[in-house]
mmCIF file of C-alpha atoms in Angstrom:
data_model
loop_
_atom_site.group_PDB
_atom_site.id
_atom_site.type_symbol
_atom_site.label_atom_id
_atom_site.label_comp_id
_atom_site.label_asym_id
_atom_site.label_seq_id
_atom_site.Cartn_x
_atom_site.Cartn_y
_atom_site.Cartn_z
ATOM 1 C CA MET A 299 0.000 0.000 0.000
ATOM 2 C CA ILE A 300 2.526 2.598 -1.123
ATOM 3 C CA ILE A 301 0.410 5.635 -0.599
ATOM 4 C CA VAL A 302 -1.668 6.302 -3.632
ATOM 5 C CA ILE A 303 -4.914 8.163 -3.340
ATOM 6 C CA ALA A 304 -7.015 5.025 -3.660
ATOM 7 C CA ALA A 305 -5.182 3.393 -0.772
ATOM 8 C CA ILE A 306 -5.177 6.280 1.676
ATOM 9 C CA ALA A 307 -8.643 5.359 2.940
ATOM 10 C CA VAL A 308 -7.224 2.155 4.366
ATOM 11 C CA LEU A 309 -3.978 3.804 5.436
ATOM 12 C CA VAL A 310 -5.634 6.574 7.420
ATOM 13 C CA LEU A 311 -7.992 4.232 9.213
ATOM 14 C CA GLY A 312 -4.893 2.391 10.327
ATOM 15 C CA THR A 313 -3.037 5.432 11.575
ATOM 16 C CA LEU A 314 -6.137 6.383 13.525
ATOM 17 C CA ALA A 315 -5.494 3.213 15.517
ATOM 18 C CA LEU A 316 -2.084 4.557 16.525
ATOM 19 C CA PHE A 317 -3.499 5.969 19.742
ATOM 20 C CA GLY A 318 -6.069 3.229 20.173
ATOM 21 C CA ARG A 319 -6.034 -0.178 21.764
ATOM 22 C CA PRO A 320 -3.781 -2.727 20.047
ATOM 23 C CA ALA A 321 -5.734 -5.088 17.837
ATOM 24 C CA ASP A 322 -5.930 -8.696 18.974
ATOM 25 C CA VAL A 323 -4.583 -10.514 15.943
ATOM 26 C CA THR A 324 -3.525 -13.596 17.881
ATOM 27 C CA ALA A 325 -7.125 -14.801 17.798
ATOM 28 C CA THR A 326 -7.493 -14.077 14.079
ATOM 29 C CA VAL A 327 -7.296 -17.009 11.683
ATOM 30 C CA PHE A 328 -5.945 -16.029 8.269
ATOM 31 C CA ALA A 329 -6.336 -18.280 5.248
ATOM 32 C CA ASN A 330 -2.576 -17.963 4.763
ATOM 33 C CA PRO A 331 -1.067 -16.963 8.106
ATOM 34 C CA VAL A 332 1.102 -13.854 8.152
ATOM 35 C CA VAL A 333 4.615 -14.733 9.268
ATOM 36 C CA ALA A 334 6.450 -12.194 11.395
ATOM 37 C CA PRO A 335 9.785 -11.226 9.816
ATOM 38 C CA THR A 336 13.276 -11.556 11.174
ATOM 39 C CA ALA A 337 14.248 -8.581 13.332
ATOM 40 C CA ALA A 338 17.306 -6.998 11.748
ATOM 41 C CA PRO A 339 19.436 -5.206 14.384
ATOM 42 C CA ALA A 340 21.085 -1.860 13.735
ATOM 43 C CA PRO A 341 24.681 -1.194 14.762
ATOM 44 C CA ALA A 342 25.179 1.496 17.385
ATOM 45 C CA ILE A 343 28.406 3.466 17.561
ATOM 46 C CA ALA A 344 30.186 4.355 20.789
ATOM 47 C CA VAL A 345 30.499 8.114 20.290
ATOM 48 C CA ALA A 346 27.759 10.119 18.608
ATOM 49 C CA PRO A 347 29.297 12.644 16.164
ATOM 50 C CA ALA A 348 25.903 14.054 15.185
ATOM 51 C CA PRO A 349 22.813 15.048 17.176
ATOM 52 C CA GLY A 350 19.685 12.945 17.379
ATOM 53 C CA VAL A 351 19.236 9.453 15.985
ATOM 54 C CA ALA A 352 21.727 10.074 13.186
ATOM 55 C CA GLY A 353 24.467 10.107 15.787
ATOM 56 C CA GLN A 354 23.618 6.558 16.837
ATOM 57 C CA VAL A 355 23.996 4.925 13.436
ATOM 58 C CA ASP A 356 27.175 3.993 11.603
ATOM 59 C CA GLU A 357 27.338 5.900 8.297
ATOM 60 C CA ASP A 358 29.228 3.205 6.386
ATOM 61 C CA TRP A 359 26.691 0.593 7.462
ATOM 62 C CA ALA A 360 23.790 2.848 6.453
ATOM 63 C CA ARG A 361 25.322 3.497 3.046
ATOM 64 C CA ALA A 362 25.864 -0.227 2.453
ATOM 65 C CA VAL A 363 22.314 -1.070 3.545
ATOM 66 C CA SER A 364 20.971 1.663 1.271
ATOM 67 C CA ASN A 365 22.824 0.130 -1.670
ATOM 68 C CA ALA A 366 21.587 -3.356 -0.782
ATOM 69 C CA THR A 367 17.933 -2.434 -0.280
ATOM 70 C CA GLY A 368 17.254 0.659 -2.398
ATOM 71 C CA ILE A 369 16.124 2.594 0.678
ATOM 72 C CA PRO A 370 17.442 6.190 0.707
ATOM 73 C CA ARG A 371 20.470 6.511 2.998
ATOM 74 C CA LEU A 372 18.868 9.094 5.294
ATOM 75 C CA ALA A 373 15.787 6.897 5.622
ATOM 76 C CA VAL A 374 17.993 3.940 6.612
ATOM 77 C CA ILE A 375 19.583 6.108 9.299
ATOM 78 C CA ALA A 376 16.161 7.238 10.516
ATOM 79 C CA TYR A 377 14.787 3.689 10.705
ATOM 80 C CA ALA A 378 17.906 2.350 12.418
ATOM 81 C CA GLY A 379 17.875 5.269 14.834
ATOM 82 C CA GLY A 380 14.190 4.659 15.517
ATOM 83 C CA SER A 381 14.980 1.034 16.340
ATOM 84 C CA LEU A 382 17.859 1.941 18.660
ATOM 85 C CA GLY A 383 15.947 4.787 20.294
ATOM 86 C CA SER A 384 12.840 2.721 20.935
ATOM 87 C CA GLU A 385 14.992 0.023 22.528
ATOM 88 C CA ASP A 386 16.384 2.663 24.889
ATOM 89 C CA ASN A 387 12.868 3.759 25.794
ATOM 90 C CA PHE A 388 11.353 0.252 25.880
ATOM 91 C CA PRO A 389 14.165 -2.136 26.878
ATOM 92 C CA GLY A 390 13.721 -5.615 25.465
ATOM 93 C CA CYS A 391 11.233 -4.520 22.788
ATOM 94 C CA GLY A 392 13.275 -6.125 20.019
ATOM 95 C CA LEU A 393 12.031 -3.914 17.203
ATOM 96 C CA GLY A 394 14.169 -4.326 14.097
ATOM 97 C CA TRP A 395 14.946 -1.346 11.878
ATOM 98 C CA ASN A 396 13.602 -3.382 8.974
ATOM 99 C CA THR A 397 10.081 -3.317 10.415
ATOM 100 C CA ILE A 398 10.076 0.484 10.667
ATOM 101 C CA ALA A 399 11.494 0.565 7.136
ATOM 102 C CA ALA A 400 8.721 -1.692 5.857
ATOM 103 C CA ILE A 401 6.098 0.627 7.332
ATOM 104 C CA GLY A 402 7.892 3.587 5.750
ATOM 105 C CA LEU A 403 7.754 1.825 2.393
ATOM 106 C CA VAL A 404 4.073 0.970 2.616
ATOM 107 C CA GLU A 405 3.034 4.370 3.942
ATOM 108 C CA SER A 406 5.038 6.752 1.732
ATOM 109 C CA ASP A 407 7.707 4.919 -0.276
ATOM 110 C CA HIS A 408 10.274 6.209 2.222
ATOM 111 C CA GLY A 409 9.151 9.810 1.910
ATOM 112 C CA ARG A 410 9.137 9.755 -1.906
ATOM 113 C CA HIS A 411 5.373 9.735 -2.460
ATOM 114 C CA ASP A 412 4.189 11.923 -5.328
ATOM 115 C CA GLY A 413 7.603 13.439 -5.992
ATOM 116 C CA SER A 414 8.544 14.257 -2.394
ATOM 117 C CA ALA A 415 12.103 13.701 -1.209
ATOM 118 C CA ILE A 416 13.996 13.633 2.075
ATOM 119 C CA GLY A 417 16.126 16.734 2.627
ATOM 120 C CA PRO A 418 19.446 16.871 4.509
ATOM 121 C CA THR A 419 17.734 17.561 7.847
ATOM 122 C CA GLY A 420 15.282 14.677 7.352
ATOM 123 C CA ALA A 421 12.294 16.823 6.376
ATOM 124 C CA VAL A 422 10.322 15.677 3.350
ATOM 125 C CA ALA A 423 9.525 18.248 0.673
ATOM 126 C CA PRO A 424 6.947 18.839 -0.503
ATOM 127 C CA PRO A 425 5.184 17.784 2.727
ATOM 128 C CA ILE A 426 3.087 14.616 2.479
ATOM 129 C CA TYR A 427 -0.596 14.679 3.463
ATOM 130 C CA GLY A 428 -3.332 12.077 3.201
ATOM 131 C CA VAL A 429 -6.872 12.776 2.057
ATOM 132 C CA ALA A 430 -9.290 14.700 4.250
ATOM 133 C CA LEU A 431 -10.876 12.407 6.818
ATOM 134 C CA ASP A 432 -14.364 13.535 5.912
ATOM 135 C CA GLY A 433 -16.221 10.227 6.259
ATOM 136 C CA ASP A 434 -16.446 9.673 2.494
ATOM 137 C CA GLY A 435 -14.962 6.179 2.321
ATOM 138 C CA VAL A 436 -12.598 7.035 5.160
ATOM 139 C CA ALA A 437 -12.905 7.684 8.879
ATOM 140 C CA LEU A 438 -14.713 10.867 9.900
ATOM 141 C CA ILE A 439 -12.361 12.949 12.030
ATOM 142 C CA ALA A 440 -13.120 16.612 12.548
ATOM 143 C CA ASP A 441 -10.231 19.061 12.629
ATOM 144 C CA SER A 442 -8.292 18.752 15.885
ATOM 145 C CA ASP A 443 -5.351 21.100 15.272
ATOM 146 C CA SER A 444 -6.938 24.168 13.645
ATOM 147 C CA GLY A 445 -5.028 23.171 10.521
ATOM 148 C CA VAL A 446 -1.672 23.969 12.136
ATOM 149 C CA LEU A 447 -0.164 20.539 11.433
ATOM 150 C CA ASP A 448 -2.086 19.228 8.441
ATOM 151 C CA GLY A 449 -3.227 22.435 6.728
ATOM 152 C CA ASP A 450 -6.914 21.450 6.934
ATOM 153 C CA VAL A 451 -9.209 23.468 9.203
ATOM 154 C CA THR A 452 -12.233 21.236 8.564
ATOM 155 C CA HIS A 453 -10.975 17.667 8.885
ATOM 156 C CA ASP A 454 -7.802 15.931 9.992
ATOM 157 C CA ARG A 455 -5.337 14.370 7.536
ATOM 158 C CA ALA A 456 -2.537 11.844 8.028
ATOM 159 C CA MET A 457 0.870 13.471 7.767
ATOM 160 C CA GLY A 458 4.438 12.833 6.783
ATOM 161 C CA PRO A 459 6.488 9.801 5.750
ATOM 162 C CA MET A 460 4.985 7.604 8.491
ATOM 163 C CA GLN A 461 1.415 8.963 7.952
ATOM 164 C CA ILE A 462 0.377 9.968 11.465
ATOM 165 C CA ILE A 463 -2.753 11.981 12.233
ATOM 166 C CA PRO A 464 -2.520 15.225 14.260
ATOM 167 C CA ASP A 465 -4.064 13.921 17.485
ATOM 168 C CA THR A 466 -1.745 10.927 17.477
ATOM 169 C CA TRP A 467 1.279 13.076 16.701
ATOM 170 C CA ARG A 468 0.588 15.354 19.661
ATOM 171 C CA SER A 469 0.575 12.277 21.904
ATOM 172 C CA TRP A 470 3.736 10.698 20.463
ATOM 173 C CA LEU A 471 5.760 13.553 19.003
ATOM 174 C CA ILE A 472 9.481 13.444 19.604
ATOM 175 C CA ASP A 473 12.564 15.246 18.306
ATOM 176 C CA GLY A 474 14.536 12.613 16.443
ATOM 177 C CA ASN A 475 17.133 14.804 14.711
ATOM 178 C CA GLY A 476 18.178 16.992 17.628
ATOM 179 C CA ASP A 477 16.943 20.310 16.270
ATOM 180 C CA GLY A 478 14.618 20.922 19.208
ATOM 181 C CA ILE A 479 11.442 20.489 17.138
ATOM 182 C CA GLY A 480 9.146 17.505 16.710
ATOM 183 C CA ASP A 481 7.925 17.464 13.108
ATOM 184 C CA PRO A 482 5.721 14.723 11.598
ATOM 185 C CA GLN A 483 7.132 15.628 8.171
ATOM 186 C CA ASN A 484 10.672 14.833 9.356
ATOM 187 C CA ILE A 485 11.616 11.199 8.852
ATOM 188 C CA PHE A 486 13.964 11.148 11.874
ATOM 189 C CA ASP A 487 11.209 12.423 14.166
ATOM 190 C CA ALA A 488 8.470 10.300 12.613
ATOM 191 C CA ALA A 489 10.468 7.050 12.578
ATOM 192 C CA LEU A 490 11.435 7.372 16.248
ATOM 193 C CA SER A 491 7.856 8.222 17.178
ATOM 194 C CA ALA A 492 6.627 5.180 15.244
ATOM 195 C CA GLY A 493 9.219 2.954 16.907
ATOM 196 C CA ASN A 494 8.206 4.103 20.371
ATOM 197 C CA TYR A 495 4.558 3.543 19.569
ATOM 198 C CA LEU A 496 5.112 0.053 18.159
ATOM 199 C CA CYS A 497 6.994 -1.010 21.281
ATOM 200 C CA HIS A 498 4.298 0.471 23.500
ATOM 201 C CA ALA A 499 1.389 -1.028 21.580
ATOM 202 C CA SER A 500 2.869 -4.482 21.155
ATOM 203 C CA GLY A 501 4.278 -5.068 24.610
ATOM 204 C CA GLY A 502 7.366 -6.283 22.743
ATOM 205 C CA MET A 503 8.105 -6.900 19.064
ATOM 206 C CA SER A 504 10.441 -9.854 19.559
ATOM 207 C CA THR A 505 7.705 -12.500 19.452
ATOM 208 C CA SER A 506 5.460 -13.338 16.523
ATOM 209 C CA ASP A 507 2.295 -12.449 18.440
ATOM 210 C CA GLY A 508 3.817 -9.210 19.710
ATOM 211 C CA TRP A 509 4.975 -8.212 16.235
ATOM 212 C CA LEU A 510 1.578 -8.901 14.700
ATOM 213 C CA SER A 511 -0.189 -6.982 17.474
ATOM 214 C CA GLY A 512 2.110 -3.986 17.075
ATOM 215 C CA ILE A 513 1.627 -3.744 13.316
ATOM 216 C CA ALA A 514 -2.117 -4.309 13.599
ATOM 217 C CA ALA A 515 -2.291 -1.430 16.083
ATOM 218 C CA TYR A 516 -0.466 0.800 13.609
ATOM 219 C CA ASN A 517 -2.741 -0.120 10.720
ATOM 220 C CA ALA A 518 -5.418 -2.796 10.691
ATOM 221 C CA GLY A 519 -6.028 -5.483 8.111
ATOM 222 C CA GLU A 520 -4.488 -8.693 6.836
ATOM 223 C CA ASP A 521 -3.331 -7.067 3.607
ATOM 224 C CA TYR A 522 -1.395 -4.409 5.520
ATOM 225 C CA LEU A 523 0.140 -6.950 7.885
ATOM 226 C CA ARG A 524 1.242 -9.093 4.986
ATOM 227 C CA LYS A 525 2.771 -6.240 2.995
ATOM 228 C CA VAL A 526 4.736 -4.988 5.984
ATOM 229 C CA ALA A 527 5.890 -8.490 6.931
ATOM 230 C CA GLU A 528 7.035 -9.306 3.408
ATOM 231 C CA ALA A 529 8.843 -5.999 2.960
ATOM 232 C CA ALA A 530 10.521 -6.284 6.369
ATOM 233 C CA GLN A 531 11.790 -9.773 5.542
ATOM 234 C CA ARG A 532 13.070 -8.616 2.137
ATOM 235 C CA TYR A 533 15.027 -5.840 3.831
ATOM 236 C CA ALA A 534 16.427 -8.194 6.464
ATOM 237 C CA ASP A 535 17.520 -10.637 3.776
ATOM 238 C CA ALA A 536 19.027 -7.942 1.554
ATOM 239 C CA ALA A 537 21.016 -6.412 4.420
ATOM 240 C CA ALA A 538 22.118 -9.721 5.959
ATOM 241 C CA SER A 539 25.519 -9.645 4.265
ATOM 242 C CA VAL A 540 26.296 -6.054 5.346
ATOM 243 C CA PRO A 541 28.852 -6.087 8.195
ATOM 244 C CA ARG A 542 27.672 -4.597 11.509
#
């Protein structure tokens, strides 16, 4: 579900669940069960030469993983930093960077939706917004931020490379790049926020049931679970030969 207009209805309903109760997928029987992917660890470095999550991730490793997977280098750093940061905040969570990357792929093609690109500070330009949540085939969510975050004074819209709605962002916002500002359009901020939420919602991403519950809480539906699981495993496999 790389975000195209036809798919945003499903996407936004899922991000609405970000601040909701984790879905119970352990009791769900799928025709073809979704298999949780391998958790790919990110290498931390001893001394952080840069602020925020970028300072936690080895540049050579990120460049090699980018070449192996096709994920933009700054996005790799953001996802790896989100994994490391969420482990600091939720010890034992076991969230692999590849899972955050898979969500970033499905939600916005790593910040590249509709011609957007990740800038040097991590901000995507042009900013990425979902459709208005006006109840027409999507959830009905009245404006909650006076349009300050999503530019819509009538209804809310999902925002940024991880597609988070304003109310959820206010609950989970975090400064991931060390500039003193939490911005849903910044992939460093959004990836760390998503990582923290996944660890919180799942109770731990290191088990199959925990992983499925975390992803289902981020965005509901078997199709979404399957796309994220398959992408996360592809990334883990592609990066397996990169030294850590």
